mmCIF file of C-alpha atoms in Angstrom:
data_model
loop_
_atom_site.group_PDB
_atom_site.id
_atom_site.type_symbol
_atom_site.label_atom_id
_atom_site.label_comp_id
_atom_site.label_asym_id
_atom_site.label_seq_id
_atom_site.Cartn_x
_atom_site.Cartn_y
_atom_site.Cartn_z
ATOM 1 C CA PRO P 1 129.999 124.710 101.862
ATOM 2 C CA ILE P 2 128.417 121.408 102.801
ATOM 3 C CA SER P 3 128.787 120.173 106.353
ATOM 4 C CA PHE P 4 129.141 116.519 107.319
ATOM 5 C CA ALA P 5 127.515 117.246 110.666
ATOM 6 C CA PRO P 6 123.736 116.960 110.384
ATOM 7 C CA ARG P 7 121.309 119.384 111.939
ATOM 8 C CA PRO P 8 119.967 117.399 114.922
ATOM 9 C CA LEU P 9 116.325 118.510 114.781
ATOM 10 C CA ALA P 10 116.126 118.066 111.016
ATOM 11 C CA LEU P 11 117.711 114.613 111.352
ATOM 12 C CA ALA P 12 115.169 113.611 114.013
ATOM 13 C CA GLY P 13 112.362 114.803 111.733
ATOM 14 C CA PHE P 14 113.785 112.827 108.820
ATOM 15 C CA LEU P 15 114.053 109.650 110.902
ATOM 16 C CA ALA P 16 110.468 110.036 112.142
ATOM 17 C CA PHE P 17 109.293 110.534 108.555
ATOM 18 C CA LEU P 18 111.293 107.491 107.417
ATOM 19 C CA ILE P 19 109.631 105.295 110.043
ATOM 20 C CA TYR P 20 106.201 106.630 109.078
ATOM 21 C CA SER P 21 106.966 105.997 105.377
ATOM 22 C CA MET P 22 108.081 102.440 106.103
ATOM 23 C CA TYR P 23 104.796 101.615 107.825
ATOM 24 C CA ALA P 24 102.591 103.389 105.288
ATOM 25 C CA SER P 25 104.359 101.724 102.368
ATOM 26 C CA SER P 26 104.152 98.291 103.945
ATOM 27 C CA PHE P 27 100.360 98.523 104.052
ATOM 28 C CA ALA P 28 100.219 99.833 100.461
ATOM 29 C CA VAL P 29 102.401 96.958 99.246
ATOM 30 C CA LEU P 30 100.340 94.434 101.199
ATOM 31 C CA ALA P 31 97.107 95.717 99.655
ATOM 32 C CA ALA P 32 98.626 95.727 96.150
ATOM 33 C CA VAL P 33 99.914 92.177 96.475
ATOM 34 C CA ILE P 34 96.605 90.872 97.827
ATOM 35 C CA THR P 35 94.618 92.544 95.057
ATOM 36 C CA GLY P 36 97.200 91.721 92.370
ATOM 37 C CA ARG P 37 97.646 95.345 91.373
ATOM 38 C CA ILE P 38 101.410 95.510 91.173
ATOM 39 C CA SER P 39 103.271 97.038 88.258
ATOM 40 C CA PRO P 40 107.007 96.520 88.798
ATOM 41 C CA ARG P 41 109.448 98.688 86.853
ATOM 42 C CA VAL P 42 113.027 99.785 86.997
ATOM 43 C CA VAL P 43 113.157 103.574 86.990
ATOM 44 C CA HIS P 44 116.087 105.970 86.630
ATOM 45 C CA PHE P 45 116.192 109.471 88.054
ATOM 46 C CA ARG P 46 118.511 112.080 89.494
ATOM 47 C CA THR P 47 118.793 113.552 92.931
ATOM 48 C CA ARG P 48 119.498 117.201 93.653
ATOM 49 C CA LEU P 49 121.418 116.382 96.833
ATOM 50 C CA ASN P 50 125.017 117.607 96.675
ATOM 51 C CA SER P 51 126.596 115.634 99.497
ATOM 52 C CA ASP P 52 127.769 112.059 98.925
ATOM 53 C CA LEU P 53 126.614 111.258 102.457
ATOM 54 C CA ALA P 54 123.117 112.604 101.789
ATOM 55 C CA ARG P 55 122.963 110.637 98.520
ATOM 56 C CA MET P 56 123.913 107.457 100.358
ATOM 57 C CA VAL P 57 121.246 108.128 102.989
ATOM 58 C CA ILE P 58 118.511 108.696 100.375
ATOM 59 C CA ALA P 59 119.500 105.496 98.540
ATOM 60 C CA ASN P 60 119.212 103.539 101.788
ATOM 61 C CA ALA P 61 115.959 105.249 102.780
ATOM 62 C CA ILE P 62 114.463 104.239 99.426
ATOM 63 C CA THR P 63 115.601 100.644 99.982
ATOM 64 C CA LEU P 64 114.189 100.550 103.523
ATOM 65 C CA THR P 65 110.784 101.626 102.229
ATOM 66 C CA PRO P 66 108.746 98.567 101.166
ATOM 67 C CA GLY P 67 108.081 98.412 97.442
ATOM 68 C CA THR P 68 111.343 100.068 96.374
ATOM 69 C CA ILE P 69 114.935 98.872 96.147
ATOM 70 C CA THR P 70 117.845 101.036 95.105
ATOM 71 C CA LEU P 71 119.807 99.038 92.544
ATOM 72 C CA ASP P 72 122.513 101.584 91.772
ATOM 73 C CA LEU P 73 123.738 104.967 92.931
ATOM 74 C CA ASN P 74 126.198 106.595 90.551
ATOM 75 C CA ASP P 75 127.013 110.221 91.329
ATOM 76 C CA ASP P 76 123.561 111.849 91.281
ATOM 77 C CA HIS P 77 121.818 109.081 89.283
ATOM 78 C CA LEU P 78 119.695 106.483 91.048
ATOM 79 C CA THR P 79 118.363 103.261 89.560
ATOM 80 C CA VAL P 80 115.428 101.910 91.572
ATOM 81 C CA HIS P 81 113.176 98.871 91.267
ATOM 82 C CA TRP P 82 109.680 100.182 92.028
ATOM 83 C CA LEU P 83 106.977 97.617 92.728
ATOM 84 C CA LEU P 84 103.988 99.969 92.477
ATOM 85 C CA ALA P 85 105.097 102.062 89.492
ATOM 86 C CA THR P 86 102.561 104.540 88.213
ATOM 87 C CA THR P 87 104.666 106.265 85.541
ATOM 88 C CA ARG P 88 107.522 105.644 83.147
ATOM 89 C CA HIS P 89 108.614 109.266 83.026
ATOM 90 C CA SER P 90 111.898 109.550 84.935
ATOM 91 C CA ARG P 91 111.277 112.954 86.497
ATOM 92 C CA ALA P 92 107.773 112.021 87.668
ATOM 93 C CA ALA P 93 109.040 108.684 88.984
ATOM 94 C CA GLY P 94 111.822 110.463 90.842
ATOM 95 C CA ASP P 95 109.374 112.894 92.403
ATOM 96 C CA LEU P 96 107.153 110.044 93.586
ATOM 97 C CA VAL P 97 109.935 107.779 94.884
ATOM 98 C CA LYS P 98 112.379 110.253 96.422
ATOM 99 C CA GLY P 99 110.507 113.543 96.613
ATOM 100 C CA ARG P 100 109.710 113.861 100.292
ATOM 101 C CA PHE P 101 112.931 112.136 101.396
ATOM 102 C CA GLU P 102 114.989 114.542 99.331
ATOM 103 C CA GLU P 103 113.189 117.598 100.711
ATOM 104 C CA ARG P 104 113.857 116.530 104.277
ATOM 105 C CA LEU P 105 117.485 115.539 103.637
ATOM 106 C CA LYS P 106 118.183 118.968 102.142
ATOM 107 C CA ARG P 107 117.306 120.384 105.556
ATOM 108 C CA VAL P 108 119.538 117.862 107.367
ATOM 109 C CA TRP P 109 122.685 118.546 105.334
ATOM 110 C CA SER P 110 122.638 122.039 103.915
#
């Protein structure tokens, strides 16, 4: 059974990681734009999160991170515009874009 109530310590850890990711990504995007090394792509991948609430949170976390914008969330499928794309393979793209967010959110709502 999935609970709507998050685990407080796991949620605090996720929020701290989100803030860290936002800052780290902003510097990576800045460097890529200055050097002209951007490779924008729209990528599609799935999430293994079961809760609709957790899926909504991961979609918003991806959008809040500079260089990525969630275009669509449909069940467990995400469509994301990725400014610094390094792969076209959907599973690899998913691991790079959502990997660490998904791991932490599994601990928040499990």
